[in-house]
Coordinates of C-alpha atoms and ligand atoms in Angstrom, one line a residue:
M253 CA 97.0 116.0 -43.7
P254 CA 97.1 112.6 -42.1
G255 CA 94.0 111.5 -40.2
I256 CA 91.4 113.9 -41.6
V257 CA 90.9 112.4 -45.0
S258 CA 87.4 110.9 -45.3
H259 CA 87.5 109.5 -48.8
P260 CA 86.4 105.9 -48.8
I261 CA 88.4 102.9 -49.9
G262 CA 86.9 101.4 -53.0
V263 CA 86.7 97.6 -53.2
F264 CA 85.3 95.5 -56.1
D265 CA 84.9 91.9 -57.3
S266 CA 82.9 90.1 -59.9
G267 CA 80.3 89.4 -57.3
V268 CA 79.9 88.7 -53.6
G269 CA 83.2 86.9 -53.1
G270 CA 85.2 90.0 -52.5
L271 CA 83.1 90.6 -49.4
S272 CA 85.5 88.0 -47.8
V273 CA 88.3 90.6 -48.4
L274 CA 86.1 93.5 -47.3
R275 CA 85.6 91.7 -44.0
Q276 CA 89.4 91.6 -43.5
I277 CA 89.8 95.3 -44.4
R278 CA 86.9 96.2 -42.1
H279 CA 88.4 94.2 -39.2
L280 CA 91.9 95.8 -39.6
L281 CA 90.7 99.3 -40.5
P282 CA 87.4 99.9 -38.7
A283 CA 87.7 103.7 -39.0
E284 CA 87.7 103.6 -42.8
D285 CA 84.6 104.2 -45.0
L286 CA 84.4 101.3 -47.4
L287 CA 82.6 101.3 -50.8
Y288 CA 82.1 97.8 -52.2
V289 CA 81.0 97.1 -55.8
A290 CA 79.8 93.6 -56.7
D291 CA 79.8 93.5 -60.5
T292 CA 76.9 91.0 -60.3
A293 CA 75.7 92.0 -63.8
W294 CA 78.9 90.4 -65.2
V295 CA 79.6 87.6 -62.7
P296 CA 81.3 85.2 -63.2
Y297 CA 84.6 86.7 -64.5
G298 CA 86.4 83.4 -64.4
P299 CA 85.4 82.0 -67.9
R300 CA 85.5 85.4 -69.6
P301 CA 88.2 86.6 -72.0
P302 CA 90.8 88.8 -70.4
E303 CA 89.9 91.9 -72.6
Q304 CA 86.3 91.7 -71.3
I305 CA 87.5 91.5 -67.7
R306 CA 89.9 94.5 -68.3
E307 CA 87.0 96.5 -69.6
R308 CA 84.8 95.8 -66.6
A309 CA 87.6 96.5 -64.2
R310 CA 88.2 99.8 -65.9
V311 CA 84.5 100.8 -65.8
V312 CA 84.1 99.8 -62.1
T313 CA 87.3 101.4 -61.0
G314 CA 86.5 104.6 -63.0
W315 CA 83.2 104.7 -61.2
L316 CA 84.8 104.2 -57.8
V317 CA 87.3 107.0 -58.6
E318 CA 84.4 109.3 -59.6
Q319 CA 83.0 108.7 -56.1
G320 CA 86.3 110.0 -54.6
V321 CA 87.9 106.8 -53.3
K322 CA 91.5 107.2 -52.1
A323 CA 92.5 103.7 -53.0
V324 CA 91.1 100.8 -55.0
V325 CA 91.2 97.1 -53.9
V326 CA 90.7 94.6 -56.7
A327 CA 89.2 91.9 -54.4
C328 CA 89.4 89.4 -57.2
N329 CA 92.2 87.2 -58.3
T330 CA 90.8 86.9 -61.8
A331 CA 90.5 90.6 -62.3
T332 CA 93.9 91.2 -60.8
A333 CA 95.5 88.8 -63.2
A334 CA 93.8 90.4 -66.2
A335 CA 93.6 94.0 -65.3
V336 CA 95.7 95.3 -62.4
A337 CA 98.7 96.5 -64.5
G338 CA 96.4 98.6 -66.8
L339 CA 94.5 100.0 -63.8
R340 CA 97.7 101.1 -62.2
E341 CA 98.7 102.9 -65.4
Q342 CA 95.3 104.6 -65.9
F343 CA 94.5 105.7 -62.3
A344 CA 96.5 107.8 -59.9
Q345 CA 95.1 106.2 -56.8
P346 CA 96.9 103.2 -55.2
V347 CA 95.5 100.0 -56.7
V348 CA 96.0 96.9 -54.5
G349 CA 95.4 93.6 -56.2
M350 CA 95.6 90.0 -55.1
E351 CA 97.0 86.7 -56.3
P352 CA 97.0 83.1 -55.2
A353 CA 99.3 82.5 -52.1
V354 CA 101.9 80.4 -53.9
K355 CA 104.8 81.8 -51.9
P356 CA 103.3 81.1 -48.5
A357 CA 102.1 77.7 -49.7
A358 CA 105.6 76.8 -50.9
A359 CA 106.9 77.7 -47.4
A360 CA 104.1 75.8 -45.6
T361 CA 104.0 72.5 -47.6
R362 CA 105.8 69.5 -45.9
N363 CA 105.6 67.1 -48.8
G364 CA 106.1 69.6 -51.6
V365 CA 102.6 69.1 -53.2
V366 CA 100.3 72.2 -53.3
G367 CA 96.8 72.3 -54.7
V368 CA 95.3 75.6 -56.1
L369 CA 91.6 76.2 -56.3
A370 CA 91.0 79.2 -58.6
T371 CA 89.1 80.3 -61.7
A372 CA 90.1 79.3 -65.2
G373 CA 91.0 83.0 -65.9
T374 CA 93.5 83.1 -63.0
L375 CA 95.0 79.7 -63.8
K376 CA 95.5 80.6 -67.5
S377 CA 96.9 84.0 -66.8
T378 CA 100.5 85.0 -67.5
R379 CA 100.6 86.5 -64.0
F380 CA 99.9 83.1 -62.5
A381 CA 102.6 81.5 -64.7
A382 CA 105.1 84.1 -63.5
L383 CA 104.1 83.4 -59.9
L384 CA 104.8 79.7 -60.4
A385 CA 108.1 80.4 -62.2
R386 CA 109.1 82.6 -59.2
F387 CA 108.0 80.6 -56.2
A388 CA 107.1 77.1 -57.2
E389 CA 110.4 75.9 -58.7
K390 CA 110.9 73.3 -55.9
I391 CA 107.3 72.2 -55.4
E392 CA 104.6 70.4 -57.5
V393 CA 101.5 72.6 -58.0
I394 CA 98.2 71.0 -59.0
S395 CA 95.4 73.3 -60.0
R396 CA 91.7 73.0 -60.5
P397 CA 89.4 75.5 -62.1
S398 CA 86.4 75.6 -59.7
P399 CA 83.5 77.6 -61.3
E400 CA 81.0 75.5 -59.4
L401 CA 82.3 76.9 -56.1
V402 CA 81.8 80.5 -57.4
E403 CA 78.2 79.6 -58.3
L404 CA 77.5 78.2 -54.8
V405 CA 78.7 81.3 -53.1
E406 CA 76.8 83.6 -55.5
H407 CA 73.7 81.8 -54.4
G408 CA 74.6 82.1 -50.8
D409 CA 74.8 78.3 -50.6
I410 CA 77.7 77.9 -48.3
N411 CA 76.5 75.4 -45.8
S412 CA 74.0 72.9 -47.4
A413 CA 74.5 69.1 -48.0
H414 CA 74.6 70.0 -51.7
A415 CA 77.4 72.6 -51.1
Q416 CA 79.3 69.9 -49.1
A417 CA 79.1 67.5 -52.0
V418 CA 80.2 70.0 -54.6
V419 CA 83.2 71.1 -52.4
R420 CA 84.2 67.4 -51.8
D421 CA 84.2 66.9 -55.6
C422 CA 86.4 69.9 -56.2
V423 CA 88.9 69.1 -53.4
A424 CA 89.1 65.3 -54.1
P425 CA 91.4 65.4 -57.2
L426 CA 93.9 67.7 -55.4
L427 CA 94.0 65.3 -52.4
E428 CA 94.4 62.3 -54.6
H429 CA 97.5 63.9 -56.0
G430 CA 98.8 64.2 -52.4
A431 CA 98.4 67.9 -51.8
D432 CA 99.1 68.7 -48.1
T433 CA 98.4 72.5 -48.7
L434 CA 95.5 74.1 -50.5
I435 CA 95.5 77.6 -51.8
L436 CA 92.1 79.4 -52.0
G437 CA 93.0 81.4 -55.1
C438 CA 89.6 83.0 -55.5
T439 CA 87.9 85.4 -53.2
H440 CA 84.7 83.5 -53.5
F441 CA 86.2 80.5 -51.6
P442 CA 86.9 81.8 -48.0
P443 CA 83.1 81.6 -47.2
L444 CA 83.4 77.9 -48.1
R445 CA 86.5 77.4 -45.9
P446 CA 84.8 75.3 -43.2
L447 CA 83.5 72.9 -45.9
I448 CA 86.9 72.9 -47.7
E449 CA 88.7 72.2 -44.4
A450 CA 86.2 69.4 -43.5
A451 CA 86.7 67.8 -47.0
A452 CA 90.5 68.1 -46.8
G453 CA 90.9 66.8 -43.3
P454 CA 93.1 68.0 -40.4
D455 CA 96.4 67.3 -42.0
V456 CA 95.9 69.7 -44.9
A457 CA 96.7 73.4 -44.5
V458 CA 94.3 75.9 -46.2
I459 CA 95.7 79.3 -47.2
D460 CA 94.1 82.5 -48.4
T461 CA 95.3 86.0 -48.9
G462 CA 92.5 88.3 -47.6
G463 CA 94.4 89.2 -44.4
A464 CA 97.6 90.0 -46.4
V465 CA 95.6 92.2 -48.8
A466 CA 94.1 94.2 -45.8
R467 CA 97.6 94.7 -44.4
Q468 CA 98.8 95.9 -47.8
V469 CA 96.0 98.4 -48.0
Q470 CA 97.0 99.6 -44.5
R471 CA 100.6 100.0 -45.6
R472 CA 99.8 101.8 -48.8
L473 CA 97.5 104.3 -47.0
A474 CA 100.1 104.8 -44.2
E475 CA 102.8 105.6 -46.8
T476 CA 100.8 108.4 -48.2
G477 CA 99.4 109.6 -44.8
Q478 CA 95.9 108.7 -45.8
L479 CA 94.9 106.4 -42.9
R480 CA 91.8 107.8 -41.1
S481 CA 92.3 108.4 -37.5
P482 CA 91.0 105.6 -35.3
D483 CA 88.4 107.7 -33.5
H484 CA 86.1 107.6 -36.5
A485 CA 83.5 104.9 -37.0
G486 CA 83.8 103.9 -40.7
R487 CA 80.7 103.2 -42.7
V488 CA 80.2 100.5 -45.3
R489 CA 78.2 100.7 -48.5
I490 CA 77.6 97.7 -50.7
L491 CA 76.5 98.1 -54.3
T492 CA 75.5 95.7 -57.0
T493 CA 75.6 96.3 -60.8
G494 CA 72.8 93.8 -61.2
P495 CA 69.5 93.7 -59.4
V496 CA 69.8 93.6 -55.6
T497 CA 67.1 91.0 -54.8
P498 CA 68.8 87.9 -56.3
A499 CA 72.1 88.9 -54.6
L500 CA 70.6 89.3 -51.2
P501 CA 70.8 85.7 -49.9
A502 CA 74.5 85.6 -50.7
I503 CA 75.3 89.1 -49.3
R504 CA 73.4 88.2 -46.1
A505 CA 75.2 84.8 -45.8
I506 CA 78.6 86.3 -46.3
W507 CA 78.4 89.7 -44.8
G508 CA 75.2 90.0 -42.8
E509 CA 72.0 92.2 -42.7
E510 CA 73.5 95.7 -42.7
P511 CA 74.0 97.7 -44.8
V512 CA 71.1 97.1 -47.2
P513 CA 72.7 96.8 -50.6
E514 CA 71.9 99.3 -53.4
A515 CA 71.9 98.8 -57.1
I516 CA 73.9 101.0 -59.5
A517 CA 73.9 101.0 -63.3
L518 CA 77.3 100.5 -64.8
Ligands
DGL187 N1 86.2 86.2 -57.0 C1 86.9 86.0 -58.2 C2 88.4 85.7 -58.0 O1 88.9 86.0 -56.9 C3 86.3 85.3 -59.4 C4 85.0 84.7 -59.4 C5 84.4 84.7 -60.8 O2 83.8 85.7 -61.1 O3 84.6 83.8 -61.6 O4 89.0 85.1 -58.8

């Protein structure tokens, strides 16, 4: 019956980056219980072979499903590219994935040059190639694998002079090619958005898909009558597959002090 279901929404990423998506879901759906898994024992996913990412995505999703989640959000572009099709075949729950915002960027660019910051795994994937074939026919897309940005965020280093310099180095080649629109094609990058915008300057639009993913989760749950009624106060749990202590600075920087994260063995 709509409104009385209290199963959480499961959300996962390779690490802490997906907390940027969790934030958007929390903002849009504050009545929902949220269960977030940072697969910190396996971060980063970006350089790993797709089979390995598929296996991790299957293990983490299987665990979330065992906890009774009513939907799974793959809050990771890399894991979506490698694994979302298989997850949808294997699990009955709605699985919401995410991909770089090529379509909105193609609509937003004024000079037809779009830069994509993402992981090597995303950029090499057949899903990304299909996305370009579909929406980027009339624009030029320049991409740059940016593992150094993932590393910054995993260390909670989102505001230092060092982070600024690393961000500038990542963004510079895209600007040199004339990009007037940048896609944040990795969920680790929204926490660096202020630095990316500062490096890119006021004439460059920066686009990410966290808000669109949250709206998609809302739609999928509404379709099946599984949205929790708004008079609830949803709770959030954050879990790490690696030890909690090294992940704390990043979780605090991106999410805040509460809840205290817990470690799980997966
Ligand atoms: N957050 C992930 C993404 O959206 C990947 C980061 C990584 O583990 O390399 O692609």
